[in-house]
PDB file of C-alpha atoms in Angstrom:
ATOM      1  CA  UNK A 976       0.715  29.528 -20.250  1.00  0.00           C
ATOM      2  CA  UNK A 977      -2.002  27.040 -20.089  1.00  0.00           C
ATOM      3  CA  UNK A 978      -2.209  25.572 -16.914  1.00  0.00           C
ATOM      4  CA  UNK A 979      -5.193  22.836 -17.285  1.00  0.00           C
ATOM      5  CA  UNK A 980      -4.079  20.087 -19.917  1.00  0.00           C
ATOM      6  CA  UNK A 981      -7.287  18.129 -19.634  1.00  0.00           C
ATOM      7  CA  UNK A 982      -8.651  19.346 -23.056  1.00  0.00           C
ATOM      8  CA  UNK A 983      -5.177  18.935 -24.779  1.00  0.00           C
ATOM      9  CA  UNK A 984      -6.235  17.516 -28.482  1.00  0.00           C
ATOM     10  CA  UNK A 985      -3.458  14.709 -28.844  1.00  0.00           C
ATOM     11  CA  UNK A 986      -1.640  13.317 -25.582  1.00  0.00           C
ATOM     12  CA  UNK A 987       1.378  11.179 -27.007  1.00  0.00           C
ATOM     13  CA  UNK A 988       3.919   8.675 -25.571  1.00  0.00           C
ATOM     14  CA  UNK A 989       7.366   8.040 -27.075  1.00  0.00           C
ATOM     15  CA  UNK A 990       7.934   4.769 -26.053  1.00  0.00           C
ATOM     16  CA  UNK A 991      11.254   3.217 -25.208  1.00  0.00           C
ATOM     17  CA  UNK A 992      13.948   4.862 -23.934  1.00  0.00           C
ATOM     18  CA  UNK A 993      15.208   8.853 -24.791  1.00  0.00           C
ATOM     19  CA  UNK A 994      17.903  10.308 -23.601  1.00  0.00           C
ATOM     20  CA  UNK A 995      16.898  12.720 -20.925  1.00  0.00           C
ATOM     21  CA  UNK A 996      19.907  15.163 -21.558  1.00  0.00           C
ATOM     22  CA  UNK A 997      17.824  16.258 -24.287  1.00  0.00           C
ATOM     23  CA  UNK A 998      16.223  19.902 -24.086  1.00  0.00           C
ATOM     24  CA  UNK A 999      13.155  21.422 -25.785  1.00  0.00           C
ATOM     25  CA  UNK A1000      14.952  21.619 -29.056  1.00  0.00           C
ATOM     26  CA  UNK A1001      16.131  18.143 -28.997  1.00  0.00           C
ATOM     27  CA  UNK A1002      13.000  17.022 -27.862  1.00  0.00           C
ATOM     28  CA  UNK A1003      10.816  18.870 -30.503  1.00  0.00           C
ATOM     29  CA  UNK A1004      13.687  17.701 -33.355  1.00  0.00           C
ATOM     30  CA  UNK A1005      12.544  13.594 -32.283  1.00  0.00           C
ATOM     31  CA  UNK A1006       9.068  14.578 -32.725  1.00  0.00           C
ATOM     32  CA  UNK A1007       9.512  15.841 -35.971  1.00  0.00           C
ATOM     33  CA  UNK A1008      12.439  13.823 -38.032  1.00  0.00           C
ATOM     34  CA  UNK A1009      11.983  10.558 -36.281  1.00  0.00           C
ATOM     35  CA  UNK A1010       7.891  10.038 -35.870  1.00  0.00           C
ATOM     36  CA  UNK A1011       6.609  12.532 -38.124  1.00  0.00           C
ATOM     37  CA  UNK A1012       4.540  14.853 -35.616  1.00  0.00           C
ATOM     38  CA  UNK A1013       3.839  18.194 -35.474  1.00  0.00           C
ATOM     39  CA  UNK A1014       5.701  19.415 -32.178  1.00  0.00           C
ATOM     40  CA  UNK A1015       3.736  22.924 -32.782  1.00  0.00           C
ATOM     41  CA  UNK A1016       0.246  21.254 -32.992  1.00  0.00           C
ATOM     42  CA  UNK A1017      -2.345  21.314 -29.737  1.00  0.00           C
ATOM     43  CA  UNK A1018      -0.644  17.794 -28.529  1.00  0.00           C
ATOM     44  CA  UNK A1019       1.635  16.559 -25.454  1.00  0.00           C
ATOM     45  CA  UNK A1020       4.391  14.868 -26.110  1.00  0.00           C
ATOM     46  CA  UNK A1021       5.908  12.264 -22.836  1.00  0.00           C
ATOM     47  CA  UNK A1022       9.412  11.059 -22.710  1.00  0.00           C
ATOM     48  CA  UNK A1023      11.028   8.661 -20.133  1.00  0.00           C
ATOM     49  CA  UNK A1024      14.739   7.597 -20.093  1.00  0.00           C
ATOM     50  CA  UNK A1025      16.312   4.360 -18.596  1.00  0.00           C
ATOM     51  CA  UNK A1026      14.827   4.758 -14.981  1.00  0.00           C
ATOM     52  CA  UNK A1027      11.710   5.180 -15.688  1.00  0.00           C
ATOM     53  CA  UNK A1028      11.319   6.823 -12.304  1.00  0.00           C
ATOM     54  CA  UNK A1029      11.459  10.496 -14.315  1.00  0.00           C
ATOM     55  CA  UNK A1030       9.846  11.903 -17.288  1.00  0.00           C
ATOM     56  CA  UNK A1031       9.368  14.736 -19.540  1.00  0.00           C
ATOM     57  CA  UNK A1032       6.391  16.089 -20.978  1.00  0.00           C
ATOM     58  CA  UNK A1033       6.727  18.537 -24.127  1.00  0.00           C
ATOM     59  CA  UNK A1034       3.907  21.111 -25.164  1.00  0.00           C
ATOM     60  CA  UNK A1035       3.700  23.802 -27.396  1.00  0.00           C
ATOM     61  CA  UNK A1036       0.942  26.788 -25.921  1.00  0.00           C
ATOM     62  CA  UNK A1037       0.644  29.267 -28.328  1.00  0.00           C
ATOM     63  CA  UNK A1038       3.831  31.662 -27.971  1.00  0.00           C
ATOM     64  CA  UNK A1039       6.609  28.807 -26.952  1.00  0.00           C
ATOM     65  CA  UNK A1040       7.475  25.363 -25.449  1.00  0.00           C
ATOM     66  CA  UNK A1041       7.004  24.198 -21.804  1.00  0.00           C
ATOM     67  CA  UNK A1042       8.687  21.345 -20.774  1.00  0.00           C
ATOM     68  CA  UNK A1043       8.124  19.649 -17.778  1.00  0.00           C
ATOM     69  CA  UNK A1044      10.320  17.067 -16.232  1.00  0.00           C
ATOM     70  CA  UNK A1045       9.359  14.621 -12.980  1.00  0.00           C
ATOM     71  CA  UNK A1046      11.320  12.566 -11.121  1.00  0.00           C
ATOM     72  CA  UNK A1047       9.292  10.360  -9.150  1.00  0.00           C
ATOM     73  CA  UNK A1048      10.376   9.642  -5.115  1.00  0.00           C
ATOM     74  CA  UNK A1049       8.654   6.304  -4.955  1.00  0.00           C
ATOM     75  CA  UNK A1050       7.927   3.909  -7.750  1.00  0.00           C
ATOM     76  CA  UNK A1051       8.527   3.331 -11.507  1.00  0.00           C
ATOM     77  CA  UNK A1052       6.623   3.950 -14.371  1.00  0.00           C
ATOM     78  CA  UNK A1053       5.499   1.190 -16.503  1.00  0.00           C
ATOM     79  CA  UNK A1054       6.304   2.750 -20.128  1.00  0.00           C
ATOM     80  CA  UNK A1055       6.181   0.961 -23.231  1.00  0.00           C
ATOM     81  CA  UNK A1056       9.232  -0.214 -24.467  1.00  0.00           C
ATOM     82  CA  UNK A1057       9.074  -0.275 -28.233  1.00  0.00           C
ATOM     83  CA  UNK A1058      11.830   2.264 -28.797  1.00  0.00           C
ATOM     84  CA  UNK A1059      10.670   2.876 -32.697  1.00  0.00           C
ATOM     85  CA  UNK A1060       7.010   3.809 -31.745  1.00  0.00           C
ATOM     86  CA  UNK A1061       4.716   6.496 -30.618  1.00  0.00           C
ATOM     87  CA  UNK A1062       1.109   6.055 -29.116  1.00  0.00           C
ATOM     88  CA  UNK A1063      -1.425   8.667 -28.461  1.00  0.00           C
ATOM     89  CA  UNK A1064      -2.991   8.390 -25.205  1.00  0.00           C
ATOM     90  CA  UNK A1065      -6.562   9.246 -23.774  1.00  0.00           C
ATOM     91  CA  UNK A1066      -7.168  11.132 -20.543  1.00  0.00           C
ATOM     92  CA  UNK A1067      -7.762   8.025 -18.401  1.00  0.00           C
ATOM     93  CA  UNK A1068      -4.747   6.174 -19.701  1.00  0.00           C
ATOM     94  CA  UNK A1069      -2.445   9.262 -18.396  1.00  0.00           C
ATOM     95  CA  UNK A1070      -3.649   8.875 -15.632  1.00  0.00           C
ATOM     96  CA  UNK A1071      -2.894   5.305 -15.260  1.00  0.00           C
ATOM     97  CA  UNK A1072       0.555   5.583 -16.648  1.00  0.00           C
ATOM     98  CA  UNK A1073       1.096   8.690 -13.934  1.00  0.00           C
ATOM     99  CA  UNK A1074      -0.357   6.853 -11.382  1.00  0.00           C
ATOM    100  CA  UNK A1075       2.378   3.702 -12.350  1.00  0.00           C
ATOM    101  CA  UNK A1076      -0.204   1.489 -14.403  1.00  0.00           C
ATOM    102  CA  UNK A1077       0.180   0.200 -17.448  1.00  0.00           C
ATOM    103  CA  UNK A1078      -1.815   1.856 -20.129  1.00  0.00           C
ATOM    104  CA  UNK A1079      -3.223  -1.483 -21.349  1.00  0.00           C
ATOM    105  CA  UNK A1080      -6.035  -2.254 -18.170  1.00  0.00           C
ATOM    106  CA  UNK A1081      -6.950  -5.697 -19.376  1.00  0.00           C
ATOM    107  CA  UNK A1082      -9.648  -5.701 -16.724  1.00  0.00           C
ATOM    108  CA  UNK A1083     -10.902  -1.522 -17.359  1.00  0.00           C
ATOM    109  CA  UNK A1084     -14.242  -1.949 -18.968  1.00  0.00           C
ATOM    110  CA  UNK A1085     -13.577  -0.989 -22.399  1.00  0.00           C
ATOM    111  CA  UNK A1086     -15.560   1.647 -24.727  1.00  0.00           C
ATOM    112  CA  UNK A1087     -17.875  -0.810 -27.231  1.00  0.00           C
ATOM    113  CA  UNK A1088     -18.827  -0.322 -30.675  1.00  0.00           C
ATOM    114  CA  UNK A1089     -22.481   0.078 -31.286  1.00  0.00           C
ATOM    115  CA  UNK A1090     -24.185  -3.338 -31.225  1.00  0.00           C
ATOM    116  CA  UNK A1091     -27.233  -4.241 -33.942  1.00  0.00           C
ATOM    117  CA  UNK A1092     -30.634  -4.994 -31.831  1.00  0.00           C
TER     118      UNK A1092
END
């Protein structure tokens, strides 16, 4: 089982609220029917429920599913609550979202497109 998910292809975040009853299957069934992903593909798929002090994170490594599931002792998270949509994530905004940032730093220096000299 892989153990370092830093160079993870696709990192993606259900927004909104799923029901955290759900299990692998359930989990990997939403990815599929309702947003049209590839549950088997080299991605990670995060899921939080009403709280948003828990979450569960989804991955497929080669030979079967891993799911991990946190529950937070202190703080909330700030997920995005449009229940009908997915977003993929970069490295740095995990970490914001895991460290209870939002995932839109309106004062991060953004990446820039290449300017004309």
């Amino acid at each position: 089982m892989r153990h370092d998910f830093t160079s993870v292809k696709n990192i993606y975040i259900i927004c909104g609220k799923t029901d955290m009853r759900k299990g692998i299957d359930g989990l990997a069934t939403l990815i599929q029917d309702s947003f049209d992903l590839d549950p088997y593909g080299d991605s990670i798929f995060l899921f939080s429920g009403w709280s948003k002090d828990r979450y569960k994170c989804l991955y497929f490594d080669g030979d079967g599913f891993a799911m991990l599931y946190k529950r937070l002792d202190n703080g909330k998270l700030q997920w995005p609550k449009d229940e009908n949509e997915v977003r993929k994530l970069f490295q740095q905004t995990l970490r914001w979202l895991l460290e209870g940032l939002s995932i839109q730093q309106p004062k991060a220096i953004q990446k820039s497109s290449k300017g004309v000299f």
